Coordinates of C-alpha atoms in Angstrom, one line a residue:
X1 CA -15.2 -66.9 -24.6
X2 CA -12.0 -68.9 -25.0
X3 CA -10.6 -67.2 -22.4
X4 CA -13.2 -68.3 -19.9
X5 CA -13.1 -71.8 -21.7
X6 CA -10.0 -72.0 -20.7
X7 CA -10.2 -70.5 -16.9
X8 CA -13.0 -73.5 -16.6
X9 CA -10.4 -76.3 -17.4
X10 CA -8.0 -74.8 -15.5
X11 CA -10.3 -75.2 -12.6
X12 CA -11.2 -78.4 -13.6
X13 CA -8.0 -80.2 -13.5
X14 CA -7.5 -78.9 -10.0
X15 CA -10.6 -79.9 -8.6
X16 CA -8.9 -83.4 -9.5
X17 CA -5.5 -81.6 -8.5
X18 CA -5.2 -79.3 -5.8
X19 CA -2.1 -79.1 -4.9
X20 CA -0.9 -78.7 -8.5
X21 CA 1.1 -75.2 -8.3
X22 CA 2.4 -75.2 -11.6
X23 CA -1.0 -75.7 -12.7
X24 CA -2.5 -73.3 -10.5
X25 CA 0.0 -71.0 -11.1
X26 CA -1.0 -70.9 -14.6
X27 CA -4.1 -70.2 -13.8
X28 CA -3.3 -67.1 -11.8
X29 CA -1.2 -66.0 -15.0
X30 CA -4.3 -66.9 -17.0
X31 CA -6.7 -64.7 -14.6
X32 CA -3.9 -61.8 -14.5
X33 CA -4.2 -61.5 -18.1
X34 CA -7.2 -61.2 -18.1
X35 CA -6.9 -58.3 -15.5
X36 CA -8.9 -59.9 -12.8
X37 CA -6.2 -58.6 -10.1
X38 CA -9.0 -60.3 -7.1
X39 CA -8.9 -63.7 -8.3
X40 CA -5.5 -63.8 -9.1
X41 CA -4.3 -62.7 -5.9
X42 CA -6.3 -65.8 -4.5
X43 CA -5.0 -68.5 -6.8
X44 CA -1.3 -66.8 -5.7
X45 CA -2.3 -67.4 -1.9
X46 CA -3.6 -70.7 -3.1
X47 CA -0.2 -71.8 -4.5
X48 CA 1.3 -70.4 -1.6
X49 CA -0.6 -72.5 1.3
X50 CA 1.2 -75.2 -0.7
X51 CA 4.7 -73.9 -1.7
X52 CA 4.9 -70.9 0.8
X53 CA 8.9 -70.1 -0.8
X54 CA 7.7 -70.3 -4.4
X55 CA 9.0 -67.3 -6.0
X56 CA 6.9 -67.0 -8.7
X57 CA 4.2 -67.1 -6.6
X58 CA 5.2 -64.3 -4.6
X59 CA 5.9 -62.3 -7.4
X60 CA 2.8 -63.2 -8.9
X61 CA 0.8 -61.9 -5.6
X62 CA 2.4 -59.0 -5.7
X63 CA 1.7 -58.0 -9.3
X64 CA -2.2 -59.0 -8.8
X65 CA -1.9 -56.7 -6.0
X66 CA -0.1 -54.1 -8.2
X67 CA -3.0 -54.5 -10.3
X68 CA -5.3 -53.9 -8.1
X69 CA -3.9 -50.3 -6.5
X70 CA -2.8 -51.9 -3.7
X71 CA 0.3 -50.8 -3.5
X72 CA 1.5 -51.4 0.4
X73 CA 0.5 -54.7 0.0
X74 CA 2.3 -55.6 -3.0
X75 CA 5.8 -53.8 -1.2
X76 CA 5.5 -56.3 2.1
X77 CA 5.8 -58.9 -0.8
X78 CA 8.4 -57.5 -3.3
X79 CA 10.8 -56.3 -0.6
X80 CA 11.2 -59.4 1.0
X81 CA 11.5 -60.6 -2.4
X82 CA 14.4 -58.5 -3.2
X83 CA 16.3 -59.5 -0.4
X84 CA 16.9 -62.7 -1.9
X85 CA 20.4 -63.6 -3.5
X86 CA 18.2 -65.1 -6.3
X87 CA 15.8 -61.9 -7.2
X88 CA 14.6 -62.1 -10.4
X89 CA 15.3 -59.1 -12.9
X90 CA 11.2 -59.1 -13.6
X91 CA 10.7 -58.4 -9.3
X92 CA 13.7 -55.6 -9.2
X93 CA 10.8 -54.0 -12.1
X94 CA 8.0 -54.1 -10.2
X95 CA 9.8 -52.6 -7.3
X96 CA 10.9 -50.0 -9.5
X97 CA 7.4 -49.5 -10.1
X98 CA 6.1 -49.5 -6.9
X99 CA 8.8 -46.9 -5.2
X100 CA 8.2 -44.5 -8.3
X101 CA 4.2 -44.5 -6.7
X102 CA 5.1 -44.0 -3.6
X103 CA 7.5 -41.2 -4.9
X104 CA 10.4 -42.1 -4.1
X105 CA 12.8 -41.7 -7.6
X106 CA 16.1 -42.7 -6.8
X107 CA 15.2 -45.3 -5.4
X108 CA 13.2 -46.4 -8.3
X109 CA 16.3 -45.3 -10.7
X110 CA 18.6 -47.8 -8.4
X111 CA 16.1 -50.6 -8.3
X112 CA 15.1 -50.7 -12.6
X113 CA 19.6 -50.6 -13.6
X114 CA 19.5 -53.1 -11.1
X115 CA 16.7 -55.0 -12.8
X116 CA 18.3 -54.8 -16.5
X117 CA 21.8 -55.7 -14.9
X118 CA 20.5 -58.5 -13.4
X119 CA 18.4 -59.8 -16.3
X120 CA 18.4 -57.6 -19.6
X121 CA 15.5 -58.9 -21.3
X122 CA 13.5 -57.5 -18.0
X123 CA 13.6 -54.3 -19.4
X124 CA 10.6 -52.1 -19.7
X125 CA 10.4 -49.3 -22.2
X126 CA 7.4 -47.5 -20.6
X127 CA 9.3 -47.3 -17.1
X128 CA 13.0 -46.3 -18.6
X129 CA 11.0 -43.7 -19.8
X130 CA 9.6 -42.6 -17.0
X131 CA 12.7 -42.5 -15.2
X132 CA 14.5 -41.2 -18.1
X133 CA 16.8 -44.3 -18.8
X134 CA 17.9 -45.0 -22.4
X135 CA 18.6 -48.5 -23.8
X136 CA 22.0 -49.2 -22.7
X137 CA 20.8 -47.9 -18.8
X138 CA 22.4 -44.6 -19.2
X139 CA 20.7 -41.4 -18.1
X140 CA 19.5 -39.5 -20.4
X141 CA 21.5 -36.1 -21.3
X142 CA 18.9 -33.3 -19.9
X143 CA 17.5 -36.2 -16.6
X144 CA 18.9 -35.0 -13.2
X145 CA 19.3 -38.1 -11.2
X146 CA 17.0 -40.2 -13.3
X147 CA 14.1 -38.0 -14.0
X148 CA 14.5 -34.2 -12.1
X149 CA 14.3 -31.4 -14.7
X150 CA 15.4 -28.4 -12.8
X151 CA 15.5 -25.7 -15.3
X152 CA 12.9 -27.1 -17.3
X153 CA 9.7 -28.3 -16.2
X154 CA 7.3 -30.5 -19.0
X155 CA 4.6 -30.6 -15.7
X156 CA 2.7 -27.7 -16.4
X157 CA -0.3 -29.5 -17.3
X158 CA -3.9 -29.0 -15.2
X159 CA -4.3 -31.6 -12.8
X160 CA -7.5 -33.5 -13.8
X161 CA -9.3 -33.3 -10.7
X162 CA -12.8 -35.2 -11.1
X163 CA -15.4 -34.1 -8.9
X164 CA -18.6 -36.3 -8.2
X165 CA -22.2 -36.4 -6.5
X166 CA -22.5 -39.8 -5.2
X167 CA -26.2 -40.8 -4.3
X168 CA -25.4 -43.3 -1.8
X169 CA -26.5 -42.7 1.6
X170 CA -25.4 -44.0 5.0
X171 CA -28.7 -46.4 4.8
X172 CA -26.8 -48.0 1.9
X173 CA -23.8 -49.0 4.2
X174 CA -24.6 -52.9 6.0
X175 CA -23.0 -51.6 9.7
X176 CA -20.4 -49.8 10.7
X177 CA -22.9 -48.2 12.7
X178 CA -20.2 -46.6 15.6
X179 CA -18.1 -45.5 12.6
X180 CA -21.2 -43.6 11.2
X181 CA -21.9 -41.5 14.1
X182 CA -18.5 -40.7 14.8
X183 CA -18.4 -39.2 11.3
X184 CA -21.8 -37.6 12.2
X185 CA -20.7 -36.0 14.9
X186 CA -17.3 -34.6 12.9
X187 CA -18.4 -33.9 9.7
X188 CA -22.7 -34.5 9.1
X189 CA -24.2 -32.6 11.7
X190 CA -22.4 -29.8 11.8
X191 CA -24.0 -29.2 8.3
X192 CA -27.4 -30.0 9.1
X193 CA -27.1 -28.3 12.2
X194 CA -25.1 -25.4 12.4
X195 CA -26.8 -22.9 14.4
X196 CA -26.4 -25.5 17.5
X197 CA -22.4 -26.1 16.3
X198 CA -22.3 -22.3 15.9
X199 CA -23.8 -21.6 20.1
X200 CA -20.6 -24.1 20.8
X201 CA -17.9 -22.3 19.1
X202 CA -17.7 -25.5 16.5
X203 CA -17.1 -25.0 12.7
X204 CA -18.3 -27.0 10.4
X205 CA -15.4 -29.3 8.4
X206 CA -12.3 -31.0 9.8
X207 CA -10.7 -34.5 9.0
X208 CA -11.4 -38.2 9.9
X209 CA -8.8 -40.5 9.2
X210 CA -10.2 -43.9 8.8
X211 CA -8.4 -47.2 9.0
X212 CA -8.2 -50.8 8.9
X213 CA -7.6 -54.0 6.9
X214 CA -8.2 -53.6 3.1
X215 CA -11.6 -54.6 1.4
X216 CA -13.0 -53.2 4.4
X217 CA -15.3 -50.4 2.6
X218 CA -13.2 -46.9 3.7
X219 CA -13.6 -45.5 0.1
X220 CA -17.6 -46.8 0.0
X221 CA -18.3 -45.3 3.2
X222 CA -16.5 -41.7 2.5
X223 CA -18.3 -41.7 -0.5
X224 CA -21.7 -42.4 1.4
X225 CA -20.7 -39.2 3.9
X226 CA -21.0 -37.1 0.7
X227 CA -24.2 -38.2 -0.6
X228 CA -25.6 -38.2 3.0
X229 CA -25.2 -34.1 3.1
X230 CA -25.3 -34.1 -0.9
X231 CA -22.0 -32.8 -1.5
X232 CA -19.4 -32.5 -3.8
X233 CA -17.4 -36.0 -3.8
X234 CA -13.8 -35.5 -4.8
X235 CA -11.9 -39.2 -5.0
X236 CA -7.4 -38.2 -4.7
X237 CA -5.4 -41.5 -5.3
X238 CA -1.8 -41.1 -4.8
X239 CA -1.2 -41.4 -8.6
X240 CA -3.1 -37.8 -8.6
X241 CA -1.0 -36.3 -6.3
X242 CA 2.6 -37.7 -6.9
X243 CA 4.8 -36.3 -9.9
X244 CA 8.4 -36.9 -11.2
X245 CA 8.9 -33.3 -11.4
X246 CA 10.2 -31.2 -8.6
X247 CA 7.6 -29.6 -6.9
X248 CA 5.1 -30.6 -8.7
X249 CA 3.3 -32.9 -6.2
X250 CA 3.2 -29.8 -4.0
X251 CA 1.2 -28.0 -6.5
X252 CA -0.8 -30.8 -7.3
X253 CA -2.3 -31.0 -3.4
X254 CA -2.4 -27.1 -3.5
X255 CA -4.7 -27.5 -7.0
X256 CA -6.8 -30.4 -5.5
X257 CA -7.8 -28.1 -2.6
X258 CA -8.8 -25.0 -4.0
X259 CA -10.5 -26.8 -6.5
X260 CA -12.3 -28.4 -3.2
X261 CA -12.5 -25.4 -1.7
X262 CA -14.5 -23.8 -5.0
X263 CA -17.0 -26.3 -4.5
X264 CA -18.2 -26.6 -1.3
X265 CA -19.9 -28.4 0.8
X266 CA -17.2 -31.2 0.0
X267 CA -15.8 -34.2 1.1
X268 CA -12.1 -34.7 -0.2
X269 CA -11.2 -38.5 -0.2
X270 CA -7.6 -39.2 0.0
X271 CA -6.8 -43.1 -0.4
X272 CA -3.4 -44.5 0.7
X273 CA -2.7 -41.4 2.6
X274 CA 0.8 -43.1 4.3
X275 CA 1.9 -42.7 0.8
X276 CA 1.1 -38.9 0.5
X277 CA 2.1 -38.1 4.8
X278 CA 4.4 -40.4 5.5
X279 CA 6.8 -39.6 8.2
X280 CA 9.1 -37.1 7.4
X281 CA 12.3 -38.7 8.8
X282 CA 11.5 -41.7 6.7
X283 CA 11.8 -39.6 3.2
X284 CA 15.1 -40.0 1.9
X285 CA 14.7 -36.9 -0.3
X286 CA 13.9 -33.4 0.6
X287 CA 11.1 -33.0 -2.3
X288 CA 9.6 -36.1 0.1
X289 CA 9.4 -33.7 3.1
X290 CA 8.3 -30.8 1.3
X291 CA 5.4 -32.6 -0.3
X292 CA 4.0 -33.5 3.5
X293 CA 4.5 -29.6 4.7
X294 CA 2.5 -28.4 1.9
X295 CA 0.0 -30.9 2.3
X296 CA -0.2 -29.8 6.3
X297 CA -0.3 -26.3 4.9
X298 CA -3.8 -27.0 2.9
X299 CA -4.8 -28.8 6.1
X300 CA -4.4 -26.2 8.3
X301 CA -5.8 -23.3 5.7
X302 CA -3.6 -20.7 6.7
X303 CA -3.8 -18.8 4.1
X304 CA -7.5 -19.5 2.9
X305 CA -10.9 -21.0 4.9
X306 CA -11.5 -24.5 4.8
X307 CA -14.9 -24.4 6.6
X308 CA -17.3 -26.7 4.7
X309 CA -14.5 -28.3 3.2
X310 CA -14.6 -32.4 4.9
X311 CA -11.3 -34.2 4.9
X312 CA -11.6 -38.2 5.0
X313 CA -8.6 -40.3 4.5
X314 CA -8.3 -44.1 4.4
X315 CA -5.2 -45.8 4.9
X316 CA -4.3 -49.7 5.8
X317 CA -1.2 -48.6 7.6
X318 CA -1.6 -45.8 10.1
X319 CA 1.5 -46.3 11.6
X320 CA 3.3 -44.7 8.9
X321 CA 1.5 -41.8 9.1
X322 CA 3.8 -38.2 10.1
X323 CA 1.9 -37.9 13.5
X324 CA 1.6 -34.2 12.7
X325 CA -1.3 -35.1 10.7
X326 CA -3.0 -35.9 13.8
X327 CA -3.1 -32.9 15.7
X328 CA -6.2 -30.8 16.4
X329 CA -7.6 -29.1 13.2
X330 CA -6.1 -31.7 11.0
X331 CA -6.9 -35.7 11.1
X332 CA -8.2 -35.4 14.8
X333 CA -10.2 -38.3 14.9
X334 CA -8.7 -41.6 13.7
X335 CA -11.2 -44.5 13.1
X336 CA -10.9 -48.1 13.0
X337 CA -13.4 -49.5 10.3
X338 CA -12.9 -53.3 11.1
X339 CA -14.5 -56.1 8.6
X340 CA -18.0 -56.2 8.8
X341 CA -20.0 -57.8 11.6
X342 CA -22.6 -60.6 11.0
X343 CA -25.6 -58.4 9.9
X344 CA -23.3 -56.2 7.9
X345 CA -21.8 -59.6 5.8
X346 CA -25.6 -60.7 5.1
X347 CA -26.7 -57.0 3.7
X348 CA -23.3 -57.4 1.6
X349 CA -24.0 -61.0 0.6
X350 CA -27.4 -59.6 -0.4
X351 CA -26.1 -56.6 -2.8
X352 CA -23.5 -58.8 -4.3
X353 CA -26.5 -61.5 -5.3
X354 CA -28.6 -58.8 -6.9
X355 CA -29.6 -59.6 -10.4
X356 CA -28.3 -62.9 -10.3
X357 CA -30.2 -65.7 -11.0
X358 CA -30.9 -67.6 -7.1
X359 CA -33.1 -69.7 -5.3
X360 CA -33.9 -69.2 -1.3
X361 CA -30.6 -67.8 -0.3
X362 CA -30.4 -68.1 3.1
X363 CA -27.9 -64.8 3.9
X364 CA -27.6 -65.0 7.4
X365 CA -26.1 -68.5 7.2
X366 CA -24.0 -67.7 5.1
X367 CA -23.0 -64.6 6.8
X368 CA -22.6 -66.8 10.2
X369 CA -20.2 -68.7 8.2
X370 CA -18.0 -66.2 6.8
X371 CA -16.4 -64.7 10.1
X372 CA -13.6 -62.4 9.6
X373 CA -14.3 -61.6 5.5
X374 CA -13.5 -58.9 4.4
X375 CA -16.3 -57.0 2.1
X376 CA -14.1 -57.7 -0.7
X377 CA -13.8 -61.1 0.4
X378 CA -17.5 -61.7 0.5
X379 CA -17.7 -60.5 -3.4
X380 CA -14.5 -62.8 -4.3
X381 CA -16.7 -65.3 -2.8
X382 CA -20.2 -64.7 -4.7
X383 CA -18.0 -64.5 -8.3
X384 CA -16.5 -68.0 -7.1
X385 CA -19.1 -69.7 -6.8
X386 CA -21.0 -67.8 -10.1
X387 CA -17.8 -68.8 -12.0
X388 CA -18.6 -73.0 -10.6
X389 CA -21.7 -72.1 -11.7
X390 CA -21.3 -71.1 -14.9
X391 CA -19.5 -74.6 -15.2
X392 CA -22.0 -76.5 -14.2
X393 CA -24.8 -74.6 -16.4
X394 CA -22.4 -74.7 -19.8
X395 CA -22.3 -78.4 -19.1
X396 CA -26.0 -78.7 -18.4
X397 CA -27.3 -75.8 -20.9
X398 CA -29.7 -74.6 -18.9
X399 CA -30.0 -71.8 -16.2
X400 CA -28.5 -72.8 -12.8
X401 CA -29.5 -70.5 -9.7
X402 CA -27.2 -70.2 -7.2
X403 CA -28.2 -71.5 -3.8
X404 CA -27.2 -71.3 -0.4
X405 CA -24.9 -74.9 -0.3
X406 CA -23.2 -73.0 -3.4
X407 CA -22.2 -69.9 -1.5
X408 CA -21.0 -72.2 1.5
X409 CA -19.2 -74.5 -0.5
X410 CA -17.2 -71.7 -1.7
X411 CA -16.8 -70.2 1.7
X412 CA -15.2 -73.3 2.6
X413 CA -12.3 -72.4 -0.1
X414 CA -11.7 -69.1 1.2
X415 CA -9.7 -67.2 4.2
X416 CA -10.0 -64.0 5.5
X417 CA -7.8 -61.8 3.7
X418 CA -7.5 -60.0 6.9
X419 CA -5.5 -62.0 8.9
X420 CA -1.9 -61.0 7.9
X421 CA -3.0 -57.2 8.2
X422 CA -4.5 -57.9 12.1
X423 CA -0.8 -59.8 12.9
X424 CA 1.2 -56.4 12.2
X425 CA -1.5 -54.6 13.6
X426 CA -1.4 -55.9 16.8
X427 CA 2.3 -56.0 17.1
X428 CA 1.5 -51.7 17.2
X429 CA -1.5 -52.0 19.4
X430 CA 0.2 -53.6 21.7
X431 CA 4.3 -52.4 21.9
X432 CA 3.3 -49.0 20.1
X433 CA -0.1 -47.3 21.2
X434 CA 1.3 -44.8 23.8
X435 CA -1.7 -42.2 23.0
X436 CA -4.6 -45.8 22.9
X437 CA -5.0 -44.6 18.9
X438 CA -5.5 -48.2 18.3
X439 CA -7.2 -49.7 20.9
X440 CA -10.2 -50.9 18.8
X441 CA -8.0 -52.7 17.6
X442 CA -7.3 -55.0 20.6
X443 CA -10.9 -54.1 21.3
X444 CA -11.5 -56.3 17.6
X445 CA -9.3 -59.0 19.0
X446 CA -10.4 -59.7 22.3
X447 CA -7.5 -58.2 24.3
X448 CA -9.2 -55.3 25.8

């Protein structure tokens, strides 16, 4: 309770203060804490309407993001961060962090000595670990290049692979409705139809690459394509796939596909998939290179059957995707899943108020007023305005439903979180879309 005692002063003092950024900045540290990654990130922004150089602001907003499993986003802000003469020892960590996701060791080694020479007390035990780093910043003994065992490999361990049976349906999506059928038409119907797929020479399975701004709902709707045909639902992050250990990655895709393949009808969900098929001339490192062939391999199913196995990816940056993975029998049809339209923001607005305590919410204002939110967006919103809520009714001591002039009022605070991601992807659209793959997105913008 303190805690949230506390957030409410905070919030207080800048109602009278706005434009405080040490005191907002506090408050991000105090919401980061408190692991609430989404409304950290938009107390960061916040400081950073106001001071757009501040550096701890910028690191800041890349941590929340770091907290949050968005890793792209938080590299756009540490690298430019880096780059600076100034770079603190604690931003040289997190990029550390952030290229030993991705996979990408040395580079992780190189960034964390960096970081301790830089600042010593920025040095993380957890991560030296990792990368096999002793106290001093020497390499441990039996550590090839930071962390490559090649004689001896400590990886053996299973994958956890955790399979699921969502019950959400495509009736439980708000929109989206062209990005629905083209999934229909890949992945559903085949299934529910197959003697008509069979008369056409068309086998059931293939892969869907969908993409588009973050908070958009790519993970919500792949796991709505599984409950649709009630199959298994297998979620891969890159933190399942990417290991330390030479060649391990590559076993770890091999293992997550049999153990889709033992389980079919299923939909296998890869998140962040630029991190797992990036483009091979942009890995540095063979074991890169290797990890993408093998996971082209499972695609392809030369040695085994894929049919009834359904591939879905999501990924915010499809530009950075090997563009073998888009070639027929593999991620054939690429899908733009854009923010939600008006009807779609009011059935979102709807869900997020469920179980809440409100009086004659009026959803499709609110939803007219809200252009350009993300879904994520729209729940940042509804906990904003709960959380002025909550001040109002601790104050008060009574109940306090939300109504519709709350929701706008905190509308008024927020902007779309999509904007920065629609700037780069328009400078692709429109200087780097040779085959049209992302002409929905000047479609989206109005310049089609």
């Amino acid at each position: 309770m303190f805690g949230e005692e506390a957030i409410a002063s905070l919030r207080a003092a800048l109602d009278v203060s706005p434009d405080n950024v040490p005191l907002r900045l506090h408050l991000a540290e105090t919401l980061l804490a408190m692991s609430r990654g989404i409304d950290a990130e938009f107390e960061f922004k916040t400081c950073l309407n106001y001071a757009p150089k501040n550096s701890s602001a910028l690191l800041g907003l890349a941590r929340s993001c770091w907290q949050q499993k968005k890793i792209s986003q938080a590299l756009v802000v540490v690298e430019n961060l880096i780059q600076k003469s100034d770079a603190s020892g604690a931003a040289h960590v997190l990029y550390s962090r952030l290229m030993l996701a991705e996979g990408h060791v040395l580079d992780a080694l190189a960034q964390y000595k960096l970081a301790i020479e830089v600042d010593p007390s920025a040095a993380d035990a957890e991560l030296a670990a990792q990368l096999g780093v002793q106290k001093d910043g020497e390499e441990l003994g039996d550590v090839f290049e930071g962390r490559q065992r090649a004689g001896t490999d400590d990886s053996d361990d299973a994958i956890n692979i955790e399979l699921q049976r969502p019950d959400l349906k495509f009736s439980d999506v708000g929109g989206m409705e062209a990005v629905k059928e083209e999934i229909s038409l890949k992945i559903i119907y085949p299934l529910k139809h197959p003697e008509l797929y069979k008369a056409y020479g068309k086998k059931a399975g293939g892969g869907i690459l969908l993409y588009g701004p973050p908070g958009c709902g790519k993970t919500y709707l792949a796991r709505a394509t599984a409950g649709e045909i009630s199959a298994s639902f297998i979620p891969i992050g890159i933190h399942d796939v990417l290991d330390m250990w030479i060649g391990s990655s590559e076993r770890n895709i091999h293992a997550i596909f049999e153990q889709a393949r033992l389980n079919r009808p299923c939909v296998l969900f890869f998140d962040e998939v630029d991190a797992l098929g990036g483009k091979r001339s942009d890995f540095r490192q063979g074991s890169g290179r290797s990890m993408v062939n093998q996971f082209l391999v499972e695609l392809d199913g030369m040695n085994t059957d894929n049919s009834g196995l359904l591939i879905l990816a999501a990924t915010n940056a499809p530009w950075h995707v090997d563009s073998a993975f888009r070639r027929p029998g593999r991620f054939d049809r690429v899908v733009f899943v854009p923010p939600p339209d008006e009807p779609a923001r009011a059935e979102i607005l709807r869900i997020q108020c469920q179980n809440k305590p409100t009086k004659d919410l009026d959803f499709a204002k609110i939803a007219s007023r809200t252009d350009g939110m993300s879904g994520a967006d729209l729940k940042s919103l509804v906990d904003r305005a709960v959380e002025d809520k909550l001040r109002v009714a601790m104050k008060s001591g009574g109940l306090q439903p939300l109504t519709t002039a709350d929701l706008l009022a905190a509308a008024k605070l927020f902007k779309p979180s999509v904007r920065e991601w629609f700037s780069t992807a328009k400078n692709y659209a429109m200087y780097s879309n040779q085959d049209g793959s992302y002409d929905d997105v000047l479609k989206y913008l109005k310049l089609k």
